Every structure is written in C-alpha cells, then in structure tokens.
Amino acid sequence: MSLGIALDLGTSGFRCQMVDLETGKTIGTAITERHPIPGMNVIDHVNFAIKAGEDVAHGLMIETINNLFTELGGDLSQVEIIGVCGNPFQLSLFQNIEIRDLAYAGKNMLKDLGVVSPPRDGDVVSAESLGLTRMPKARVVIPPAVRHEIGADAIGMMMLTDILEETEPCIVVDYGTNAEMALVVDGKIYSGSAAAGPALEGQQIQRGMLAAPGALSELEITDRGWRCYVLDDTLAPAPGDLIDPLTGKVIEEGPMHGKALGITGTGVIAALANGMKEGIIVPPKINTPSGTLKLQDGIEITSNDVDEAGKAIGALRAGFLTLMDAAGVWVDDVKKAYMSGASGLYVDAKKALTIGMVAPGADHLVQFGNTSIGLARKIIMGEVDLDILREFAKQLRADHVMFATSEVFKNIYSIEYSVWCTGMPMSMYNDMLDMYSLKHIPLEIDTDNVKVERFAKRDLPDTEECKVHIIPSGTVLSGVVDGCVGCRKCVKECPEKALTINPEGVSKYRAEIRSDRCAGTACRRCERICPRTVLRTLDLKLTL
C-alpha cells in the first residue's frame, strides 16, 4: 500500500490526514488540542523561537508531529509523500531555517544582525532530514511563500475556491489567527494578512477551545431561550440544552446535555451576534446581573471575551476596507465573499456578516472547508506540483498590501478599537470615516436577502467514517529556578494552568511548563508576580 499524509500547520494547532494514494481513501485523521510552542499567535511563536532557540521550537513541533502521525493508524513505513501547508513562520520553524528575517522589519536592521533570508520558493526534502521518524522513504513537499506573512495557506485558499474565475469583484478570507485575505477586481489580486488574533479559534477566551468533540459551536435564538449546539464525536454540531442566557437556567435538556467542555470561536461569534441582536451585549459590556453571558454546562462569555473577539473582528473589517481602498472599489462593489478555514466553515455566515466578520455589503456568502489541508491533499495526490505552486505564488505577489505599514488600515482599525473596546457607539463609525476621507459603510445589515452556499459539512474531509483522534500537543519545558522559595504564587497566577513548581533536593525548586498551555509572551503573568523576580520561562529547557 502506498500512503501519503496531508499536514496543516496552523497557528492554533496542527491537523493531518493519512490517505491511500491508490484509492484516495482517508485512512486516519488526527489533530492537536493546541500549538506546541508557547504563545497564542505567530509573534509569540517567533519570539519564543528567537529567545529560547530555533532548535527548541523546531523540536517541539517535530515531536508533536511524530506523535500526531502515530495516531493515524496506518503503517508509517509505507508513507511515500507528505504535503505540508502553513504560513511562512510555521513552515520556517518546521524546516528549522532562519526566521529573523520574518520577525524584524527593515533591511538595515537585518544587515546589522547578519541575517540572510533563506529561499522560500518551495522545496522537497526527506522526512528523515526534518526529524520525522519511521518513514524512511517519505519525501516532504513544502510549497512556496508569497510574502513574509503570506504563505502556502493563502495559495490553498485561492486555488481551492476558484476565485480567479469570478467576473465580478469578490473577496476570499482564510479565517484563522493570521487571517489571509484576497480581493479580486478585474483579474487583479490584492492580497493582505490581518493579525486577527486567536479569539476566532477559541483561544484567549476564558472557556475557549479549538473545534473538537465537546465544544459548544453554535447558539440559536428561539422564543423560549437560546439553543446550544455542541460538537459530537464526528465534529458535527448536535443539539444541547435550551438555556436562559441571562441566568444560565436550563429550560430544556438536549441530547448533548452535560457534554460541553468549552466554546469554539464560532460559538463566541454566535454569542456576540445573538447578544448584540437582543441588546444584551453592548461592546465591551454584557448587560446581565452577573456581567457574563450564561451558556450550557457552566460555560460563560465574559466582557474580556467580547474585547478579545472584537479586536479580531475589527482587524478583519479594517483589512477588508483597506484592500477595497487599494483596489479603488468599496463595499457596494463587492457582493460575493468566500469564507475558508474552520472558522469560516462552521460559523453561521449571516451572524458573522452582522458583526463585521464578513466584508460589509456582501450578499452572497460561500463557505469552504479547510483549504490548507485541501492543498496538502492535492500535493500528495499529484494534482499540483511545485512548478504550478511557484507560478501561482508569483501571481499573488503582484499587488500585496502590507497592513502593518498602511495608514488606511491603521486609521480604520483605530475606529474598530474604539467601537469594540472603549464603548464608542457604532452610530459614530461613519462620522469617524469622514475624518479620514473614507466612504461610509452600512451600519445595519439586513440578512433576509443574503444567499449562503456551503460547500463542505466539516472542516476536514471524510471524518464521518474516520474518527478524529485528538492529542495533547505540548511537551514539558523545565528547569531548576535559582532563588525560588516555593511560594507558588506563579502557579496560582497562571490562567492556563500550564505551570507547576515542585521541590528538587534541599531548598531547590523545579519549574515545569506544558508548552501548549503556556500563552508565552502574550502573558508572562507568572514572571511578573514572582516576588523575587527569578522565574524566567525562556530559560526552561525542552524535556524529551
């Protein structure tokens, strides 16, 4: 039997599928709970890699991938090809090549540091050379990057949605921690990447989690209360409890009663849309007696969750408008929006439109599945090769808009931040656009005439017949902390329960951190609360 593995290296976690290359049948599917490197976004991962060492970051990824492949159920010695997809940061860490050119801006700074950018035009290497084990004859196909923040995942988004065949202006977005987007106008592609943050994938949310069995993924308003929907073992949403969101009272138990473990990003979006529609949520406040939105099985949405999700949505909408401004069109011109990625597939598209997660003005929404894993599958099945991918990458480089240096993006995002995080009413949005000489956008969205097409039932194909295996994604970083007195204030302060402090010998203490649970540079609360300022998480070493 000839086998191939499609691997998606997402910022929030890894997904892979083993495929019989002769029949195209999926043999196994496995995903991680989180990313194995400490942090909640790309910048956190890069900071960790630079400060703790690229070898350490690479080791965390490879160990996790080896564990992930074990769960696929096939004979790894028969694997001939691995197709991998991800953004340039993730692929560079995976390859263990230079990343400082991605992290730092400015040619002079890179020159002073002696940094030479490695080629990122795609490659084929042996699995063994990367540290992938038990696959002696496997080769790994790595697609090219487009720009330093636009990678193979953007190529997958464009190739699998056929957006280039559209005759009218349209936009496509791969929803994720790093949200790649592209606007096509008269055959020209305007691409960009918004640092949307991890909230839309359920991270940096108090009870957030990635899409997995037990995740609350949707909320439906009824005349009796809100119906919760929880993902079952096949990652399909199944009815949960009917609840009163003000008090959390269970009005009616559903088949998934007692099975909700957390809430996905799509569930958060549903909570926001429903709450704002009913006047319960007026960003960033939640107008309930407890100040939280009560959902099934004790799961709550907090005002901090609203703040985190709002910043992500604000980055998305600012990105849409920035691309439109660059292309010389505006919201009335772009009527079709493609939504790819897990969040783009599982979210209620109309709810996403009402709160700004979809380009305002769009009235035809098309939901795709995971285009990153889709591209990886095309690679292993021989449907695309490196030459095709390289030519496509060149095409995407033509009109790239760098949001980080765009004044238009900065100005629009300042408006978004004011709405989501400071309480500025949405009614003032267009007044603020006037200040920056930008056209108005619709402030109220009527979804009655919005058409929604859904091209996939699940984020990953073939999971109906093939159980999804979910594994913990981290390993342990540990070390003796000189000067530690064992007060464990750091342990109590850790919001992710990632840290433990244990005695080792006489008057010595060892710190241990689960890498996937640690929020990295986005947090560091454990270091700040240490009374002796002796805990430095980046000094802890990888335990194999």
Short mmCIF file of C-alpha atoms in Angstrom, two decimals, residues 2 25 127 144 190 193 195 198 281-282 350 365 396 401 420 438 451 457 484 501 520 529 531 541:
data_model
loop_
_atom_site.label_atom_id
_atom_site.label_comp_id
_atom_site.label_asym_id
_atom_site.label_seq_id
_atom_site.Cartn_x
_atom_site.Cartn_y
_atom_site.Cartn_z
CA SER A 2 1.26 3.49 -0.91
CA LYS A 25 -9.48 6.97 0.70
CA ALA A 127 11.23 13.25 6.15
CA PRO A 144 6.45 28.39 -1.67
CA TYR A 190 -4.98 42.48 -3.96
CA SER A 193 -2.92 39.49 6.02
CA ALA A 195 -3.35 39.70 12.61
CA PRO A 198 -6.65 33.65 18.22
CA ILE A 281 -24.16 42.86 24.70
CA VAL A 282 -23.16 46.46 24.03
CA LYS A 350 -25.21 35.55 8.39
CA LEU A 365 -21.51 34.12 1.01
CA LEU A 396 -0.20 36.59 -5.81
CA VAL A 401 -0.94 45.39 0.63
CA TRP A 420 -15.19 47.19 20.45
CA LEU A 438 -13.20 57.39 3.51
CA LYS A 451 -27.55 33.99 -0.11
CA LYS A 457 -20.10 19.74 6.00
CA CYS A 484 12.86 30.21 44.05
CA ILE A 501 6.58 24.16 40.88
CA GLY A 520 4.10 32.83 26.12
CA ILE A 529 4.13 38.08 40.10
CA PRO A 531 8.28 38.09 44.48
CA LYS A 541 14.59 23.63 28.56
#
